């Protein structure tokens, strides 16, 4: 890449070559340093090159670090070269004239890593002010990767001339980082450090942490140094840890571990006795200690270090952490800046967590709302709801087998999934659930039977391995707000979908005839029937609607999770919780339940990030307790569901 | 006659609807009392409050000679104090025999372990026979309760109440869905029961109330509208207005 | 009292006779007795089935009689298995560790023994320390006490919380399911102290009986399971037969009525819930030494739902129904999924039962719920009624 760029730059610069000076003579005057550079000698050559101020210097340095420079053994002339087999294409460093030769008689310059870094630093100075923005960007990246005191001056010098606004800001930021670490005066460094206190980027935090790096140390008295903190054995570190540090610092003899005691005793058995005790009695720690002490007194083994010894040794020393940076003013400033940064980062993390929780809540809402509708209106728990979610996801997968365009396939899959699961729901209602009204527990079991049958059917048809449901390209990636806050587009899409459904369902329930009848049946089925509403039809429609939404939720969930025959089972318990916690038969209740569970789960995960299983355990326990205090959920239902 | 149950100043609101509004009723022992009133007058809510199913917003419910408050007690505790309740819809245990139904209601220790180690006794059997005779189900004792006719189920439920040996019986619409003959029998059972204890009958049917021949309390919108003999209350213009007038229409 | 009770309950007598006959046939036909007609693996399968029948009976009491559709009784079963498994694993590892430490010239200290056992048991989860819950693992009597106490205590707390806030019906089912889920998720963690998803293994080796053949051990467990089922059956039959049965069935059919009769419904539910949980724990403690391994997947909510399926298919509200359901479905299930059932060739498609058994089970379960709510046990009503 760099080589192509170099060639491009070269051809651009070609026109102006006429009046320019040649590079080759400059190179030749330092030929030996260039051909066989060492870290110390190369700087003379670089100084000369920089001093020449030639535009050809930049591409030359780039090629040099990139092993793109060859030297003719006969006269020491340098060329750009690229070898292919035994053929070597050479280009003149000034005229760009090309010749093809064999590699015989030419030597590739291979500067070692240390030299390449030195060249790189010199190169950066050119690149920072290069007219080509790509080069300036790569220079900035290289500085960010390997910050160095030498780069500070050229960087500062290049800021004023920078035309690109974003790049200029980046340069200023980088200059701050460098100043914080490398500025010549303490005042400059402190100013730079202070300016970092508003920067939440990982880089800024790394710079501050670097300044605040410490070493652990131990001494008999606290030395005059920039002490970060002193550690008290027993409080800040255990006595054993403290003693380990003493051992490491050669200030105390090592502890004899139990295994070593045993081995020492075993090695000194004489006539079945060790240290005056018969071996058969050495089955306790006390007896072993006694025998060992006898051996130690006889000088056979090193004396035992007891716990009291360790405590005493620890008490005679101070344990502390000392800053690598000697100047307390700088570390104080950095600490203050870091505290302020961390406060900001914490706030940003919280925002990020909230976004995560929101998207999780959206998923739970989508998964549970269908269940809530059927449960609320019909008092029926549909254990096969999870399998309807799965069915929707597989519908999406099948559509993608026929429609290769991902955007189009999703647009087709959403209504199709609704139609498929709507039909499945209505069929199930007609064939099974209709016959089990007023027997809710039986419905639960019958739908469970359907659930295992459907799950196994899916396994038989689609196999056990996960099937992909690929999201359109424009949903890839994430919306990055900062180093801390980012959210993937797919989750935003699911959030939007959830909002859409919330709106749609509320519209259906509050603005349509069906909705009116559904609400009537929910609140008082007997009265509704006497007013000419056919509860049979309402139940069928509601069940279809609830199942259809499960299908759409399936497509949405399939987009970011794997489509498997068991995916429904993963969501069903969570969906139940959502419905039960939220309160039955109410859209807002489901929303509240989904939000509570989503936020709670993320919150617990945040407090205990290493263990998602524990997070789930605690959440389920919380829900069990929650139901103790609000058995009817957050938004309590009146009417049929509340009557029993 | 001494006051057995005293309900005073009780109010209860359900989601903005005032089911009971500053209700005060006093029941003596023994006494037969009928409570009448149109739909939504608060009759069932009154029973719910007395039996502990519903907690009132304000007011006092005081029981017995020692003036104990019934508020805050569970349904079972109140039942064990001596208050029996019959629901509007006959609720007997349809899977079990008449004898089992009555045996379950018999006044005995109610704890799980007492029940687990309970053994049938001679007195218990005699008491069941006695109650069965009282409610006219002597020859039905081995039948499953689910097989009984509607009227028989109502009597069985009353029988279960009697088996509890309560001091106060709350009976919700005992005559609903009964034939004229069955009603007469029901009236007899209730009147006999009221000779030794307090019986409160909530009823819709004026004819039935007339046959009970007792003090009548008229409820309206959760409040006592009138109290006295049936003739007295039916003469009250307010009662005619809200209740009788309507049933005539 | 029990004698009088047996005299009056024909079905209990019939059941005990059938169980005794079955046990005798298996015992005399087993390899351990020399006949070799019943293979050791079949003895194990039948012994495990008897344990499943026992928990099914418990489930029937709590659901069929008391109306609580608990989706958590298999969790109690698993806890029983874990409790006995802890001792089995500890004692066996201790034996191995002791014999290897015996070779040393110096006798081991208690700490060394404990460390060695700990690293043997918890090596798979990267630990060697004994968690608190293993405090009694060294003692068989204490651990057997845990088989009863832990499920009982858990059921008591959970039941008290749930029943006192009057959670009923489907809500209660979901709540018990949540409890089961929480427990299995907890056990799946590596730091649960019970070896995470590795579970406890090698439980078929009984410490102290290393020289005894598996044929004999499995027969002993089979007989113990049969005895436990017999005793459990009689216990529950006695509980549901008398006045207790009346009250419990009353709660199932009309909770409010029972309450107004003066019974504290919560206490009764708690009694039934806890008693059945304890029996489930005992059934689990007998089951897992025969299975040889227990892991958290066994406790997953789905297992408890299957338990309900067995009881429903067998017939709720009659104890022998639960036994029939559990035995039939679990044996059929292992026959079908184990490849015992022959494939059906439809010409265009070959039905392999390993793939289609669950579909069949699911659908037949729907059919039973729809058309035979009394289950298989309901058929007995016809048989019994004819002579009378």
mmCIF file of N, CA and C in Angstrom, chain A residues 583-639:
data_model
loop_
_atom_site.group_PDB
_atom_site.id
_atom_site.type_symbol
_atom_site.label_atom_id
_atom_site.label_comp_id
_atom_site.label_asym_id
_atom_site.label_seq_id
_atom_site.Cartn_x
_atom_site.Cartn_y
_atom_site.Cartn_z
ATOM 1 N N UNK A 583 -47.306 -7.700 34.896
ATOM 2 C CA UNK A 583 -48.747 -7.680 35.145
ATOM 3 C C UNK A 583 -49.452 -8.119 33.880
ATOM 4 N N UNK A 584 -50.429 -8.987 34.087
ATOM 5 C CA UNK A 584 -51.008 -9.678 32.954
ATOM 6 C C UNK A 584 -51.993 -8.806 32.186
ATOM 7 N N UNK A 585 -51.995 -8.980 30.874
ATOM 8 C CA UNK A 585 -53.063 -8.420 30.067
ATOM 9 C C UNK A 585 -52.987 -6.927 29.856
ATOM 10 N N UNK A 586 -51.784 -6.392 29.921
ATOM 11 C CA UNK A 586 -51.669 -4.965 29.750
ATOM 12 C C UNK A 586 -50.361 -4.673 29.027
ATOM 13 N N UNK A 587 -50.479 -3.940 27.918
ATOM 14 C CA UNK A 587 -49.287 -3.666 27.111
ATOM 15 C C UNK A 587 -48.253 -2.910 27.932
ATOM 16 N N UNK A 588 -48.724 -1.926 28.697
ATOM 17 C CA UNK A 588 -47.792 -1.119 29.494
ATOM 18 C C UNK A 588 -47.129 -1.975 30.561
ATOM 19 N N UNK A 589 -47.891 -2.929 31.076
ATOM 20 C CA UNK A 589 -47.328 -3.839 32.068
ATOM 21 C C UNK A 589 -46.176 -4.628 31.479
ATOM 22 N N UNK A 590 -46.404 -5.142 30.263
ATOM 23 C CA UNK A 590 -45.342 -5.896 29.607
ATOM 24 C C UNK A 590 -44.132 -5.012 29.375
ATOM 25 N N UNK A 591 -44.406 -3.774 28.962
ATOM 26 C CA UNK A 591 -43.304 -2.834 28.733
ATOM 27 C C UNK A 591 -42.531 -2.617 30.034
ATOM 28 N N UNK A 592 -43.281 -2.408 31.105
ATOM 29 C CA UNK A 592 -42.619 -2.181 32.396
ATOM 30 C C UNK A 592 -41.845 -3.419 32.813
ATOM 31 N N UNK A 593 -42.451 -4.607 32.611
ATOM 32 C CA UNK A 593 -41.778 -5.847 32.975
ATOM 33 C C UNK A 593 -40.499 -6.040 32.174
ATOM 34 N N UNK A 594 -40.600 -5.813 30.857
ATOM 35 C CA UNK A 594 -39.429 -5.991 29.992
ATOM 36 C C UNK A 594 -38.332 -5.009 30.404
ATOM 37 N N UNK A 595 -38.718 -3.760 30.691
ATOM 38 C CA UNK A 595 -37.714 -2.769 31.076
ATOM 39 C C UNK A 595 -37.063 -3.181 32.390
ATOM 40 N N UNK A 596 -37.893 -3.562 33.350
ATOM 41 C CA UNK A 596 -37.349 -3.935 34.657
ATOM 42 C C UNK A 596 -36.359 -5.080 34.512
ATOM 43 N N UNK A 597 -36.768 -6.109 33.776
ATOM 44 C CA UNK A 597 -35.913 -7.286 33.655
ATOM 45 C C UNK A 597 -34.669 -6.961 32.842
ATOM 46 N N UNK A 598 -34.851 -6.216 31.742
ATOM 47 C CA UNK A 598 -33.705 -5.843 30.921
ATOM 48 C C UNK A 598 -32.691 -5.046 31.711
ATOM 49 N N UNK A 599 -33.159 -4.012 32.397
ATOM 50 C CA UNK A 599 -32.239 -3.147 33.143
ATOM 51 C C UNK A 599 -31.624 -3.903 34.315
ATOM 52 N N UNK A 600 -32.454 -4.711 34.947
ATOM 53 C CA UNK A 600 -31.950 -5.464 36.098
ATOM 54 C C UNK A 600 -30.846 -6.417 35.671
ATOM 55 N N UNK A 601 -31.111 -7.134 34.568
ATOM 56 C CA UNK A 601 -30.118 -8.114 34.127
ATOM 57 C C UNK A 601 -28.804 -7.422 33.790
ATOM 58 N N UNK A 602 -28.894 -6.304 33.047
ATOM 59 C CA UNK A 602 -27.669 -5.590 32.683
ATOM 60 C C UNK A 602 -26.986 -5.045 33.933
ATOM 61 N N UNK A 603 -27.801 -4.566 34.850
ATOM 62 C CA UNK A 603 -27.236 -4.006 36.079
ATOM 63 C C UNK A 603 -26.474 -5.052 36.863
ATOM 64 N N UNK A 604 -27.085 -6.239 36.992
ATOM 65 C CA UNK A 604 -26.417 -7.296 37.745
ATOM 66 C C UNK A 604 -25.167 -7.744 37.003
ATOM 67 N N UNK A 605 -25.267 -7.829 35.662
ATOM 68 C CA UNK A 605 -24.094 -8.214 34.885
ATOM 69 C C UNK A 605 -22.969 -7.201 35.079
ATOM 70 N N UNK A 606 -23.347 -5.929 35.201
ATOM 71 C CA UNK A 606 -22.340 -4.889 35.390
ATOM 72 C C UNK A 606 -21.639 -5.056 36.744
ATOM 73 N N UNK A 607 -22.422 -5.390 37.750
ATOM 74 C CA UNK A 607 -21.831 -5.552 39.081
ATOM 75 C C UNK A 607 -20.988 -6.819 39.169
ATOM 76 N N UNK A 608 -21.337 -7.797 38.349
ATOM 77 C CA UNK A 608 -20.635 -9.078 38.436
ATOM 78 C C UNK A 608 -20.339 -9.546 37.011
ATOM 79 N N UNK A 609 -19.445 -8.824 36.311
ATOM 80 C CA UNK A 609 -19.326 -9.041 34.867
ATOM 81 C C UNK A 609 -18.747 -10.403 34.498
ATOM 82 N N UNK A 610 -18.016 -11.026 35.427
ATOM 83 C CA UNK A 610 -17.336 -12.265 35.063
ATOM 84 C C UNK A 610 -18.300 -13.433 34.993
ATOM 85 N N UNK A 611 -19.483 -13.273 35.539
ATOM 86 C CA UNK A 611 -20.317 -14.438 35.733
ATOM 87 C C UNK A 611 -21.751 -14.184 35.314
ATOM 88 N N UNK A 612 -22.046 -14.409 34.024
ATOM 89 C CA UNK A 612 -23.408 -14.139 33.557
ATOM 90 C C UNK A 612 -24.393 -15.144 34.144
ATOM 91 N N UNK A 613 -23.926 -16.362 34.442
ATOM 92 C CA UNK A 613 -24.834 -17.346 35.036
ATOM 93 C C UNK A 613 -25.310 -16.876 36.401
ATOM 94 N N UNK A 614 -24.370 -16.348 37.181
ATOM 95 C CA UNK A 614 -24.751 -15.842 38.495
ATOM 96 C C UNK A 614 -25.736 -14.695 38.337
ATOM 97 N N UNK A 615 -25.499 -13.852 37.332
ATOM 98 C CA UNK A 615 -26.406 -12.725 37.105
ATOM 99 C C UNK A 615 -27.821 -13.237 36.870
ATOM 100 N N UNK A 616 -27.923 -14.287 36.034
ATOM 101 C CA UNK A 616 -29.263 -14.815 35.761
ATOM 102 C C UNK A 616 -29.881 -15.424 37.013
ATOM 103 N N UNK A 617 -29.042 -16.117 37.781
ATOM 104 C CA UNK A 617 -29.559 -16.715 39.011
ATOM 105 C C UNK A 617 -30.142 -15.639 39.916
ATOM 106 N N UNK A 618 -29.356 -14.579 40.124
ATOM 107 C CA UNK A 618 -29.832 -13.522 41.013
ATOM 108 C C UNK A 618 -31.111 -12.892 40.476
ATOM 109 N N UNK A 619 -31.167 -12.764 39.136
ATOM 110 C CA UNK A 619 -32.340 -12.129 38.577
ATOM 111 C C UNK A 619 -33.585 -12.960 38.836
ATOM 112 N N UNK A 620 -33.464 -14.273 38.615
ATOM 113 C CA UNK A 620 -34.625 -15.141 38.845
ATOM 114 C C UNK A 620 -35.027 -15.075 40.320
ATOM 115 N N UNK A 621 -34.034 -15.075 41.198
ATOM 116 C CA UNK A 621 -34.361 -14.982 42.624
ATOM 117 C C UNK A 621 -35.075 -13.668 42.921
ATOM 118 N N UNK A 622 -34.595 -12.609 42.295
ATOM 119 C CA UNK A 622 -35.245 -11.316 42.505
ATOM 120 C C UNK A 622 -36.703 -11.372 42.067
ATOM 121 N N UNK A 623 -36.921 -12.017 40.918
ATOM 122 C CA UNK A 623 -38.294 -12.079 40.402
ATOM 123 C C UNK A 623 -39.188 -12.855 41.362
ATOM 124 N N UNK A 624 -38.646 -13.973 41.886
ATOM 125 C CA UNK A 624 -39.438 -14.755 42.841
ATOM 126 C C UNK A 624 -39.831 -13.875 44.033
ATOM 127 N N UNK A 625 -38.869 -13.101 44.516
ATOM 128 C CA UNK A 625 -39.166 -12.239 45.656
ATOM 129 C C UNK A 625 -40.131 -11.124 45.261
ATOM 130 N N UNK A 626 -39.926 -10.613 44.062
ATOM 131 C CA UNK A 626 -40.776 -9.509 43.600
ATOM 132 C C UNK A 626 -42.238 -9.936 43.589
ATOM 133 N N UNK A 627 -42.467 -11.161 43.106
ATOM 134 C CA UNK A 627 -43.843 -11.633 43.008
ATOM 135 C C UNK A 627 -44.471 -11.800 44.391
ATOM 136 N N UNK A 628 -43.620 -12.030 45.407
ATOM 137 C CA UNK A 628 -44.146 -12.087 46.769
ATOM 138 C C UNK A 628 -44.845 -10.791 47.132
ATOM 139 N N UNK A 629 -44.232 -9.695 46.698
ATOM 140 C CA UNK A 629 -44.743 -8.412 47.156
ATOM 141 C C UNK A 629 -45.747 -7.796 46.193
ATOM 142 N N UNK A 630 -45.646 -8.155 44.925
ATOM 143 C CA UNK A 630 -46.639 -7.692 43.969
ATOM 144 C C UNK A 630 -47.111 -8.878 43.154
ATOM 145 N N UNK A 631 -47.953 -9.706 43.745
ATOM 146 C CA UNK A 631 -48.348 -10.933 43.043
ATOM 147 C C UNK A 631 -49.021 -10.664 41.702
ATOM 148 N N UNK A 632 -49.596 -9.493 41.540
ATOM 149 C CA UNK A 632 -50.297 -9.224 40.284
ATOM 150 C C UNK A 632 -49.423 -8.442 39.296
ATOM 151 N N UNK A 633 -48.152 -8.291 39.609
ATOM 152 C CA UNK A 633 -47.263 -7.589 38.694
ATOM 153 C C UNK A 633 -47.255 -6.095 38.914
ATOM 154 N N UNK A 634 -46.440 -5.404 38.107
ATOM 155 C CA UNK A 634 -46.283 -3.955 38.279
ATOM 156 C C UNK A 634 -47.587 -3.238 37.979
ATOM 157 N N UNK A 635 -48.169 -3.585 36.834
ATOM 158 C CA UNK A 635 -49.443 -2.961 36.466
ATOM 159 C C UNK A 635 -50.531 -4.006 36.689
ATOM 160 N N UNK A 636 -51.218 -3.892 37.809
ATOM 161 C CA UNK A 636 -52.185 -4.923 38.178
ATOM 162 C C UNK A 636 -53.398 -4.865 37.274
ATOM 163 N N UNK A 637 -53.888 -6.038 36.958
ATOM 164 C CA UNK A 637 -55.008 -6.152 36.041
ATOM 165 C C UNK A 637 -56.316 -6.188 36.819
ATOM 166 N N UNK A 638 -57.340 -5.569 36.224
ATOM 167 C CA UNK A 638 -58.674 -5.727 36.805
ATOM 168 C C UNK A 638 -59.494 -6.561 35.835
ATOM 169 N N UNK A 639 -60.527 -7.162 36.336
ATOM 170 C CA UNK A 639 -61.365 -7.945 35.439
ATOM 171 C C UNK A 639 -61.101 -9.426 35.586
#
